[in-house]
Short mmCIF file of C-alpha atoms in Angstrom, two decimals:
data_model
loop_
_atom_site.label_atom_id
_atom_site.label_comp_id
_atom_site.label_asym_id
_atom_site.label_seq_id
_atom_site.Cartn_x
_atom_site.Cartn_y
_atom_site.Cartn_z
CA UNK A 1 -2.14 -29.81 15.81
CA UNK A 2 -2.66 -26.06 15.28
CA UNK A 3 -0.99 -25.04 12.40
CA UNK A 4 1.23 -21.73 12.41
CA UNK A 5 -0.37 -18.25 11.53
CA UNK A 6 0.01 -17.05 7.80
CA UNK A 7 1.43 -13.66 7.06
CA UNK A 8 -1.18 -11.72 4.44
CA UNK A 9 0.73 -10.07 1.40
CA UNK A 10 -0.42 -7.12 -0.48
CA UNK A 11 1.49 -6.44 -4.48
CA UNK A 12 2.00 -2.80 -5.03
CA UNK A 13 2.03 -2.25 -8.38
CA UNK A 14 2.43 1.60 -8.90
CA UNK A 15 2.78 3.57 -12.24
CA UNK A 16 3.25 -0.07 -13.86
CA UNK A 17 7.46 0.07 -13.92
CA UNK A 18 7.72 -0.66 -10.70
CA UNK A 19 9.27 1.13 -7.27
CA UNK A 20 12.73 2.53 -8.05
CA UNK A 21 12.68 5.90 -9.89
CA UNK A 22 14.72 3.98 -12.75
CA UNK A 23 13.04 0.86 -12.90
CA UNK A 24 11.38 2.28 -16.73
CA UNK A 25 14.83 1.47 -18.45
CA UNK A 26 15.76 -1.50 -17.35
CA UNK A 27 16.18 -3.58 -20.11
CA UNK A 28 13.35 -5.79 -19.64
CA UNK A 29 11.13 -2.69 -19.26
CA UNK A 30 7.96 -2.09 -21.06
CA UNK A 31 8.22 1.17 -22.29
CA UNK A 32 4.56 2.11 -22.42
CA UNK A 33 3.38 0.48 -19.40
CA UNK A 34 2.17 3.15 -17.81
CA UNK A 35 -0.57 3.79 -20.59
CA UNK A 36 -0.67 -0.15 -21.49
CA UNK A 37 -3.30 -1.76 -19.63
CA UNK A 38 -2.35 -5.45 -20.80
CA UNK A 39 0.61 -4.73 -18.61
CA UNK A 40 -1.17 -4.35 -15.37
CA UNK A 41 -3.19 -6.88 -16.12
CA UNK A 42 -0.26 -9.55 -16.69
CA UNK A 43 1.17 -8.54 -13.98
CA UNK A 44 -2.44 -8.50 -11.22
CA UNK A 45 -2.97 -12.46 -13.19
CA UNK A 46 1.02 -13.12 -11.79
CA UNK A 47 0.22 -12.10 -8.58
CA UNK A 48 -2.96 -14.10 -8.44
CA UNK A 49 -1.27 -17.24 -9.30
CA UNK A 50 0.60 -16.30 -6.79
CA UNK A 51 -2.24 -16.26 -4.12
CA UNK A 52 -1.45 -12.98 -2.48
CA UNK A 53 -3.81 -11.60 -1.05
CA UNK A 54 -4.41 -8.16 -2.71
CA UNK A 55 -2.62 -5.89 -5.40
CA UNK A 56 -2.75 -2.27 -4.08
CA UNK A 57 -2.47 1.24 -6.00
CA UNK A 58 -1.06 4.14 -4.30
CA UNK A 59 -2.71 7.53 -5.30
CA UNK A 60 -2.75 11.20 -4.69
CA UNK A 61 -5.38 13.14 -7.01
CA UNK A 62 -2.43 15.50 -8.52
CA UNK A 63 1.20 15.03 -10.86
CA UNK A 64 3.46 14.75 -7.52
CA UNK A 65 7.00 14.49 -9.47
CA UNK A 66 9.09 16.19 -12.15
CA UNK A 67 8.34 13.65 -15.20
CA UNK A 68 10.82 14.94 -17.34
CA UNK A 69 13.43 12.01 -17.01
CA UNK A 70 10.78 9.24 -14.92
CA UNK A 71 7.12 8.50 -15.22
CA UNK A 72 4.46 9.66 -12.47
CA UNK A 73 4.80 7.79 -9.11
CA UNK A 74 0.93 7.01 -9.63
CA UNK A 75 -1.76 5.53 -12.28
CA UNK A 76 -3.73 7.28 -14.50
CA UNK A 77 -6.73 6.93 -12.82
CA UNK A 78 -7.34 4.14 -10.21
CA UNK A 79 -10.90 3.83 -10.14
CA UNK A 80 -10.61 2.85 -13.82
CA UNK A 81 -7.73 0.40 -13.38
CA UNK A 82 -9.19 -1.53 -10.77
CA UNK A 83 -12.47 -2.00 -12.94
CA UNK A 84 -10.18 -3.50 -15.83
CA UNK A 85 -8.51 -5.70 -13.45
CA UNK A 86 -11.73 -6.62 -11.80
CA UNK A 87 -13.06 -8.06 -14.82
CA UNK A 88 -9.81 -9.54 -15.88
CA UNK A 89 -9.03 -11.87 -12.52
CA UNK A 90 -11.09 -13.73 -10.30
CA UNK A 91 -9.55 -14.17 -6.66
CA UNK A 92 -7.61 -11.41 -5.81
CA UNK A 93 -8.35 -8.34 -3.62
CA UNK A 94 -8.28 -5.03 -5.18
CA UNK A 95 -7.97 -1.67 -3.35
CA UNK A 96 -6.63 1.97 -4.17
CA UNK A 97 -6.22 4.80 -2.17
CA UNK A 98 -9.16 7.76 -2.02
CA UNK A 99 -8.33 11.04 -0.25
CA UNK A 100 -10.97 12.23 2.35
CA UNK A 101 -9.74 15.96 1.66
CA UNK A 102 -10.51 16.22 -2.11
CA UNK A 103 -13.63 14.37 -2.89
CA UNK A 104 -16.85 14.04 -2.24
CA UNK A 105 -18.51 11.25 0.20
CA UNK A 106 -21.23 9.98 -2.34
CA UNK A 107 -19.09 9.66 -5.54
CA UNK A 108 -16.62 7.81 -3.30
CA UNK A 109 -19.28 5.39 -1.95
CA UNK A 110 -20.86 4.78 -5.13
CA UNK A 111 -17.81 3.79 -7.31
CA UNK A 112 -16.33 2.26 -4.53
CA UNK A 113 -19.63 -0.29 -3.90
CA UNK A 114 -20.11 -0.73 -7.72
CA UNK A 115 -16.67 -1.94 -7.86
CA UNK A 116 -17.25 -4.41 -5.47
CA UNK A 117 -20.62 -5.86 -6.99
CA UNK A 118 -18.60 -6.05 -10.03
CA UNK A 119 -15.80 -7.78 -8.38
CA UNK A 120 -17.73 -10.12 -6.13
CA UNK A 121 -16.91 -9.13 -3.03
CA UNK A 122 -12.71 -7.69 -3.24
CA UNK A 123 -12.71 -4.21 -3.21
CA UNK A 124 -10.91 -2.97 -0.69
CA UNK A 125 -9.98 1.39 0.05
CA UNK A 126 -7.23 2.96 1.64
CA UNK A 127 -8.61 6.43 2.74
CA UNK A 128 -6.37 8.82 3.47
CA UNK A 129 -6.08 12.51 4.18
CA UNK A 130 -4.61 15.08 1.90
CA UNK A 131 -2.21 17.80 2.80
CA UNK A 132 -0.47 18.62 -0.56
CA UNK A 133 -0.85 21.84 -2.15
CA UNK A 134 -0.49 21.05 -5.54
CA UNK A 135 -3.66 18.27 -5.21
CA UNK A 136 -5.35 21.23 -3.31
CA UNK A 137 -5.00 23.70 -6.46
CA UNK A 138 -6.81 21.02 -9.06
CA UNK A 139 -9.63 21.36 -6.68
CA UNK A 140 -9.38 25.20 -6.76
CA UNK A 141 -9.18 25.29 -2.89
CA UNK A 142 -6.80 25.24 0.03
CA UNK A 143 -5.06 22.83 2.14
CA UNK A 144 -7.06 22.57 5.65
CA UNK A 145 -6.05 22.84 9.01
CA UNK A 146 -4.70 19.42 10.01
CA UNK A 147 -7.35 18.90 12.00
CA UNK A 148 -9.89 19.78 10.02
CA UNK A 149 -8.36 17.32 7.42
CA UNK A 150 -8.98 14.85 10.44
CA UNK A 151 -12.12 15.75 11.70
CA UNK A 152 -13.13 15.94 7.56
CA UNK A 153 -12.02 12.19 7.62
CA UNK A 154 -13.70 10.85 10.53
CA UNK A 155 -17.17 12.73 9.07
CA UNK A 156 -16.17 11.47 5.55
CA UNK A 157 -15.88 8.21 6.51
CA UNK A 158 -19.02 7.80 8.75
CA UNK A 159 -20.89 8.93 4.87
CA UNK A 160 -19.52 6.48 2.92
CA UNK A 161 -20.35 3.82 5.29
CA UNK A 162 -23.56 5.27 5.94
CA UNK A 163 -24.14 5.25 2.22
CA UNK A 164 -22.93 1.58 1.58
CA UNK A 165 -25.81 0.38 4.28
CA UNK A 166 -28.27 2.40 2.83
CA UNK A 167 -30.28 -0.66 0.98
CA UNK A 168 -31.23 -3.65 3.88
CA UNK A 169 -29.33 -6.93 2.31
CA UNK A 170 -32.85 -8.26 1.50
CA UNK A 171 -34.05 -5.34 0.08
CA UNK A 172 -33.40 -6.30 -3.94
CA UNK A 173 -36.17 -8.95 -4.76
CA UNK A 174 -36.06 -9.40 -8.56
CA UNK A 175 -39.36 -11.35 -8.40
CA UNK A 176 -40.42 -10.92 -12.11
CA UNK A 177 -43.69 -12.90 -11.58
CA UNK A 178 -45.45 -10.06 -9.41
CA UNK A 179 -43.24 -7.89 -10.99
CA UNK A 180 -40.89 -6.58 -7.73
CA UNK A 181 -37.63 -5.15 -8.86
CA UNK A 182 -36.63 -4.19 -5.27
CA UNK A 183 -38.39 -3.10 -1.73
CA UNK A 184 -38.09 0.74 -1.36
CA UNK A 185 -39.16 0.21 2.16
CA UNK A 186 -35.78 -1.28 2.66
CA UNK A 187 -34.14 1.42 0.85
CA UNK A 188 -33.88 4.59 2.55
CA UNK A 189 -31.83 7.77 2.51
CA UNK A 190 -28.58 8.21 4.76
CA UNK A 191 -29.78 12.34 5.88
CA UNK A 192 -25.78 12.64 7.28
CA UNK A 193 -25.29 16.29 7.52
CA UNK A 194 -21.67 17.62 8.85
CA UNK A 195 -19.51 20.42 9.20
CA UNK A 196 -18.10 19.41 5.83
CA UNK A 197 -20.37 17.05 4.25
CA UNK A 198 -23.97 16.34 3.41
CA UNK A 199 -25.75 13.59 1.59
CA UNK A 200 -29.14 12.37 1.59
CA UNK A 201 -28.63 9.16 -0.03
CA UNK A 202 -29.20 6.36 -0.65
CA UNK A 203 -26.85 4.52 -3.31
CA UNK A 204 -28.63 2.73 -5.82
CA UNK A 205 -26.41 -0.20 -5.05
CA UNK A 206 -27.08 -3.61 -3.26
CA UNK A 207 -24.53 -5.42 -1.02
CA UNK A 208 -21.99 -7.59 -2.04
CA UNK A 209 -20.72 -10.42 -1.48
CA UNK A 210 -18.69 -9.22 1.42
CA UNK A 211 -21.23 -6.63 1.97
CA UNK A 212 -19.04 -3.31 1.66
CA UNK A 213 -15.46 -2.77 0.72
CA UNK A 214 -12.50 -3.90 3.43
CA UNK A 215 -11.19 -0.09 5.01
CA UNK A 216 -7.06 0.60 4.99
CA UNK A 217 -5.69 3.43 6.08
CA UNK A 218 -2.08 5.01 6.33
CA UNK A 219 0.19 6.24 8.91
CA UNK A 220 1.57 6.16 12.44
CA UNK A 221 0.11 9.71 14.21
CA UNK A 222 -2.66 9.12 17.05
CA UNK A 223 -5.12 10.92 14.17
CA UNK A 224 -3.74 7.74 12.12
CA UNK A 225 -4.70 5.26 15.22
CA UNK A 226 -8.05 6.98 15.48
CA UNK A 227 -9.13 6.07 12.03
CA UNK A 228 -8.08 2.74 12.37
CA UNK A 229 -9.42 1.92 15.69
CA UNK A 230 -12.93 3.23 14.89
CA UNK A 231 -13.17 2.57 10.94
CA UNK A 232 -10.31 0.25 9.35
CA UNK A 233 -9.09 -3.47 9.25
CA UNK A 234 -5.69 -2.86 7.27
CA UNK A 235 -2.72 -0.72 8.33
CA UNK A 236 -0.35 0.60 5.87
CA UNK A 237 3.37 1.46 7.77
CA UNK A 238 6.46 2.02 6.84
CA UNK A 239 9.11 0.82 10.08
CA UNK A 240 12.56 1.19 9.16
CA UNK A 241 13.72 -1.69 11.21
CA UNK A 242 12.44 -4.78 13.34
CA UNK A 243 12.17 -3.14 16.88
CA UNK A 244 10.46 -0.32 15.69
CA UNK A 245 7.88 -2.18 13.57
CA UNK A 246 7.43 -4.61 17.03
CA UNK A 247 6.26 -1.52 18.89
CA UNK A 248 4.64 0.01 16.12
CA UNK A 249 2.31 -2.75 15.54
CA UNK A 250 1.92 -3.45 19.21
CA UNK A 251 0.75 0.22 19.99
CA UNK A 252 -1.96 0.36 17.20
CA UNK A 253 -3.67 -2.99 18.13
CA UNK A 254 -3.51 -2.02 21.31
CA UNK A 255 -5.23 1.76 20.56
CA UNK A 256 -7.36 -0.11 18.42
CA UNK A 257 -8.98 -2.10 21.53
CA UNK A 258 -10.11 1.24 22.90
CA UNK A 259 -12.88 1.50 20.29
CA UNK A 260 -13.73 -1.36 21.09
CA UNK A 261 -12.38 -3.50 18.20
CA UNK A 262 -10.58 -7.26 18.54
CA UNK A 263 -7.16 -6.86 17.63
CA UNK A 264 -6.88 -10.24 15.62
CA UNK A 265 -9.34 -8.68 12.99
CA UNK A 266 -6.82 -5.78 12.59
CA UNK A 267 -4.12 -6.64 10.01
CA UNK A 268 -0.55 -4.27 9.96
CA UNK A 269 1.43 -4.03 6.30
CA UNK A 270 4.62 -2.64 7.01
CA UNK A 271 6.21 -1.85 3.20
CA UNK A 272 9.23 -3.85 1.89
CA UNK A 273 11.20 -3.52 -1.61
CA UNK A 274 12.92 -6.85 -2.71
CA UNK A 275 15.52 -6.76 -5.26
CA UNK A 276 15.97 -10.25 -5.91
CA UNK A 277 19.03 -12.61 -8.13
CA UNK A 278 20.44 -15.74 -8.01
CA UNK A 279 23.54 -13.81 -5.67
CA UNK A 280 23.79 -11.15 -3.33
CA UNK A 281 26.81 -9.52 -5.57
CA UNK A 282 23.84 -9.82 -9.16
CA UNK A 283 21.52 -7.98 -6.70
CA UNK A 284 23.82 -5.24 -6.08
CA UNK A 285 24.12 -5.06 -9.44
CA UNK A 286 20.88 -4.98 -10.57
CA UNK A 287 20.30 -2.28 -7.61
CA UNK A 288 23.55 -0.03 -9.21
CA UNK A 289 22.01 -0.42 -12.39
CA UNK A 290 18.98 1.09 -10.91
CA UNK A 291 21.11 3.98 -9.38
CA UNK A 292 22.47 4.58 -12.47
CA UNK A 293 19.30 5.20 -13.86
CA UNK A 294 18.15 8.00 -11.53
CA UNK A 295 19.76 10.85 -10.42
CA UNK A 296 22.19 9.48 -8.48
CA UNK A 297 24.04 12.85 -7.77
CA UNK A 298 20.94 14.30 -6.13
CA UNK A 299 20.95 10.85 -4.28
CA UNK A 300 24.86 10.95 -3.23
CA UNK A 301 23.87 14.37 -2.00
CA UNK A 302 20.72 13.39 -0.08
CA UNK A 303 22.73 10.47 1.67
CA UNK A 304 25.34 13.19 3.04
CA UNK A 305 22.86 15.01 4.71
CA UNK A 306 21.41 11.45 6.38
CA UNK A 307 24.47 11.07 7.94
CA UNK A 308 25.59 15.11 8.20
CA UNK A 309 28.61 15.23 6.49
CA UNK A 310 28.84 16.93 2.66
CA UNK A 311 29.45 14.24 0.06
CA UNK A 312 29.95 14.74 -3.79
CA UNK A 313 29.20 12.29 -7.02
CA UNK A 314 32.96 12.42 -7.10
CA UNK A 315 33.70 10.42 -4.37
CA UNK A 316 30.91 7.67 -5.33
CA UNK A 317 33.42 5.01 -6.20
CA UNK A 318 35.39 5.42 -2.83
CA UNK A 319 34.35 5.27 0.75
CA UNK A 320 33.71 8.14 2.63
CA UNK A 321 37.42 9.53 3.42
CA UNK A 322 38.04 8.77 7.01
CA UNK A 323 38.83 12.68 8.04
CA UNK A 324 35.14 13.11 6.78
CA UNK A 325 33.78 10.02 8.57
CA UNK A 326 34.95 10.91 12.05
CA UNK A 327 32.74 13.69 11.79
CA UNK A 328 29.25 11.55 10.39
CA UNK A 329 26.29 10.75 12.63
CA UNK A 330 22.70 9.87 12.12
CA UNK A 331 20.53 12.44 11.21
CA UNK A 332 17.90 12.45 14.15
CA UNK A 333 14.63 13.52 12.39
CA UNK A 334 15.27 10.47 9.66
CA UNK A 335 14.76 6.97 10.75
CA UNK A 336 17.07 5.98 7.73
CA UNK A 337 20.41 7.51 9.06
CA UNK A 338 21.34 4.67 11.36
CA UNK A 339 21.75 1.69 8.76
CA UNK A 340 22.91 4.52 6.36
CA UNK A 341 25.77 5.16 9.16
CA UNK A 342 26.40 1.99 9.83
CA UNK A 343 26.79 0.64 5.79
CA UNK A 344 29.26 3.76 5.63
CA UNK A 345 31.44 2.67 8.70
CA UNK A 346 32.18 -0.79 6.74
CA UNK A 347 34.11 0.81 4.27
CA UNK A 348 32.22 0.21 1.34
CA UNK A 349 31.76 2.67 -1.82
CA UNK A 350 29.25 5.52 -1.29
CA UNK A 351 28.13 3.62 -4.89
CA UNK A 352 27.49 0.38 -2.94
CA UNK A 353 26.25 1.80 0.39
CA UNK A 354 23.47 3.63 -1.74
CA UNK A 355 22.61 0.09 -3.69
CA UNK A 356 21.75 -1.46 -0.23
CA UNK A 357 18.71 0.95 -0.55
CA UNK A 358 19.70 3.54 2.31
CA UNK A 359 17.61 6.47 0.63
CA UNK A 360 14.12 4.34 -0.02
CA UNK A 361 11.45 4.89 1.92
CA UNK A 362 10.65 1.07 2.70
CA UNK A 363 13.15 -1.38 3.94
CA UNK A 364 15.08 -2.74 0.55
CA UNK A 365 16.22 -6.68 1.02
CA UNK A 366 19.32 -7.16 -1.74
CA UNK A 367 19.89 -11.03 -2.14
CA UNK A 368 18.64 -13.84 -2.96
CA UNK A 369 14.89 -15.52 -2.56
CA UNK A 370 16.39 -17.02 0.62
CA UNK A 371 17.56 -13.98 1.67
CA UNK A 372 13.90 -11.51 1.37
CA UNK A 373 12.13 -14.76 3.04
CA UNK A 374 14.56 -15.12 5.91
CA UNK A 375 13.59 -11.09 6.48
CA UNK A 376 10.17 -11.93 6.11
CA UNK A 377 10.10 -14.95 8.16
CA UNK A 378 12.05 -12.61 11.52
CA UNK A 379 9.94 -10.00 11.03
CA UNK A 380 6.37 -12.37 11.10
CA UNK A 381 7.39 -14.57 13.71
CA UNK A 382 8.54 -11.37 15.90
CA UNK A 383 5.31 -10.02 15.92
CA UNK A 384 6.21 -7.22 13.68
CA UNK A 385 3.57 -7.66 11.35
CA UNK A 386 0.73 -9.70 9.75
CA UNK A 387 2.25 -9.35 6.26
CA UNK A 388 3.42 -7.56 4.13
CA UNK A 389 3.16 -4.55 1.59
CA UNK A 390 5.67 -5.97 -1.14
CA UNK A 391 7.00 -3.31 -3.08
CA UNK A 392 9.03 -4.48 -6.44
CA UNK A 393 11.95 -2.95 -7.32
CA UNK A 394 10.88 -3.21 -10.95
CA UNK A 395 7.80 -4.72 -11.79
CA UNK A 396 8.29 -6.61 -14.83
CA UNK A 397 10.32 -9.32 -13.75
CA UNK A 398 10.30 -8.19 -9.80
CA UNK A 399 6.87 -9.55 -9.21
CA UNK A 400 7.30 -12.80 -10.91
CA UNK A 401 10.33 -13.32 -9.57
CA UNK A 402 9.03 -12.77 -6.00
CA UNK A 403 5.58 -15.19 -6.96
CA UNK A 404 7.86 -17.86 -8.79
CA UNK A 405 10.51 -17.89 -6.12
CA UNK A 406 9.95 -16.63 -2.51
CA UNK A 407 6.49 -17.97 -2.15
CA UNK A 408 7.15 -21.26 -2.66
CA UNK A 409 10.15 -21.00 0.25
CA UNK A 410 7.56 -18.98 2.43
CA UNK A 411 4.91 -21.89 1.97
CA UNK A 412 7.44 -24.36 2.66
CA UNK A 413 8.49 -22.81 5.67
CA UNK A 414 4.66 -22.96 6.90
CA UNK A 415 4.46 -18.90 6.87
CA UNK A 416 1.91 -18.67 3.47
CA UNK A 417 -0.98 -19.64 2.96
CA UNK A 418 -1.63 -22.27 -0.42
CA UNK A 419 -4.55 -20.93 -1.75
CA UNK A 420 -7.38 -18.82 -1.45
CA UNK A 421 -9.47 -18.91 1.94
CA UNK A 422 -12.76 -17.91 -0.16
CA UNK A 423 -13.41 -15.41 -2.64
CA UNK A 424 -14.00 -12.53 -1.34
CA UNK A 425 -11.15 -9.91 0.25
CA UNK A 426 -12.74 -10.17 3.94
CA UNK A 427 -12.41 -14.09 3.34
CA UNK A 428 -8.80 -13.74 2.33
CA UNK A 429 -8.00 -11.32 5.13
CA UNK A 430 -9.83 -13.06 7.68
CA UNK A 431 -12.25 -10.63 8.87
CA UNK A 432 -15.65 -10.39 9.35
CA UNK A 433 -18.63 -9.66 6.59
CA UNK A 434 -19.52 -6.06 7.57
CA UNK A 435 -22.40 -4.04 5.86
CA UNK A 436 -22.99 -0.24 6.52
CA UNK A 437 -21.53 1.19 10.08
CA UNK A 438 -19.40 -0.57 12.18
#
């Protein structure tokens, strides 16, 4: 009997505090985490006993946020974290992202294949493009034209892979009788020259175990489909809702098949934040706790103009006033407005409608273990997705709660996998070995 497919999960683990803006003082916070590497590496050894798949670091190469009253929404430096945590588990996949925009092919390629020797095989990179001033002004330069960001991408892209092929996989002998360190025949330069790159190569890296790192990228535009059709085997997404992550998923694999690529290699993350208790009313605690720990006027404010009507921290322990509500509606150009409507039309505080998560940019589950399996479980079986991106509320106890007590309901159900399929991230994905250009 065939047994059913497994969903794939990725742990994003952020700053080290976790998701929510206020997850740094809750009162199981570590304070320092975000300088404290023995807290990211508790938490990457959780999620490997865990067996998910992969721990993932979000990054943009400038201070995005105002860190006067929260810490910054990304690490101190990836490429550094991932080589602590590299040496400090043993099964789990490890990727960041890398902007294509800001940074240059060969660095990329070289940290990015050292880190995977190191690892043994589970380095994994979500490349993405950059469009943010303030990340353009560290580099002393200018946003591009979006499509020059894209073509930069594609070109980028076609380096680094270049460059991580650049030795043949037999080419390191380490034959100390006749003294043969390596074969130089089978070690030759890359020559790529672009509109906005050139190397000459080659690395002075071998393959790994998996050959090269696993490629993610980020998005829904065609550019987005592009990259993934030609380069990628991981899709990060963020679908507000069930019916649009069916299509969503359905149109990339698919584009993807265009380029010639089999869809069942190419795996879809669509982001999810679970706060999780013992009751759905502890949950919506925890979650106004949270609130309370933000700005929540700026958030009162920004949930008025989701559903186009002007609200004021005043009013947050009442529902909207009915003369108000007859005049709400879903903001069009936010995919968020409808269940934002829709919580507001029950009746329930503006305090309460915000704790169900209306303003986040990922799908928030309140409840119970049951409750963020059960949304799991519809959204896997419906074709949605092959797994998730999860995205803890607060880290601390968010992750281990999530290892310790969804998993266990998810492998019961059939849905996760028990252990690891091998030991490198292209094992654990279930994708092929791949070494230099696809």
């Amino acid at each position: 009997m065939e047994s059913k497919p497994k969903m794939q999960l990725v742990m994003q683990m952020g700053s080290g505090y976790g998701t929510d803006q206020g997850a740094w003082r809750m009162p199981n916070a570590t304070i320092d985490a975000y300088t404290n590497i023995d807290v990211q590496v508790e938490l990457a050894k959780i999620a490997e006993r865990g067996k998910i798949q992969m721990i993932f670091f979000a990054d943009t190469p400038a201070l995005m946020n105002d860190i006067s009253n929260q810490p910054p929404l990304t690490p101190m430096d990836p490429i550094v974290l991932l080589t602590a945590l590299a040496r400090e588990t043993e099964r789990i996949g490890l990727f960041t992202t890398i902007s294509t925009t800001f940074n240059h092919p060969y660095n990329v390629a070289r940290q990015l294949k050292a880190l995977d020797v190191i690892s043994n095989g589970r380095i994994g990179v979500n490349f993405v493009t950059t469009s943010a001033p303030v990340a353009a002004m560290n580099f002393g330069d200018k946003v591009p034209s979006r499509q020059e960001r894209y073509e930069q991408a594609h070109e980028f892209i076609q380096i680094v892979q270049g460059l991580w092929g650049s030795w043949e996989e037999d080419a390191l002998l380490l034959d100390v009788e006749n003294g043969k360190f390596a074969d130089m025949k089978k070690i030759q330069p890359v020559n790529f020259s672009g509109d906005y790159n050139h190397s000459r190569g080659p690395l002075p890296i071998p393959p790994s175990k998996q050959g090269q790192p696993v490629i993610f990228t980020a998005g829904g535009s065609e550019e987005t489909l592009k990259i993934f059709g030609r380069y990628a085997n991981g899709l990060y997404t963020n679908p507000y809702n069930l019916e649009t992550a069916i299509v969503y998923r359905k149109i990339f694999r698919e584009g993807a098949k265009k380029f010639g690529r089999d869809a069942n290699e190419l795996k879809v993350f669509p982001g999810i934040i679970p706060s999780i208790a013992t009751t759905k009313e502890k949950a919506l605690e925890r979650r106004r706790q949270l609130d309370r720990n933000g700005d929540l006027i700026g958030r009162v404010q920004y949930l008025g103009s989701m559903i186009g009507v002007p609200l004021s921290y005043e009013q947050i322990d009442q529902p909207v006033p009915e003369q108000i509500l007859k005049h709400a509606f879903a903001n069009p150009h936010d995919p968020r407005s409808p269940r934002a409507l829709e919580l507001v039309k029950t009746g329930m505080t503006i305090r309460d409608v915000l704790a169900h998560g209306v303003i986040n940019y990922h799908p928030v589950i309140v409840g119970t273990a049951e409750d963020v399996a059960d949304f799991m479980e519809e959204w896997f079986v419906n074709g949605a997705c092959d797994g998730f991106a999860i995205q803890p509320d607060v880290s601390f106890d968010g992750i281990r709660d999530f290892v310790d007590q969804v998993i266990p309901i998810l492998q019961e159900r059939g849905l996760f996998h028990e252990d690891y399929e091998g030991t490198t991230l292209r094992e654990h994905m279930g994708i092929p070995y791949q070494y230099g250009k696809m």
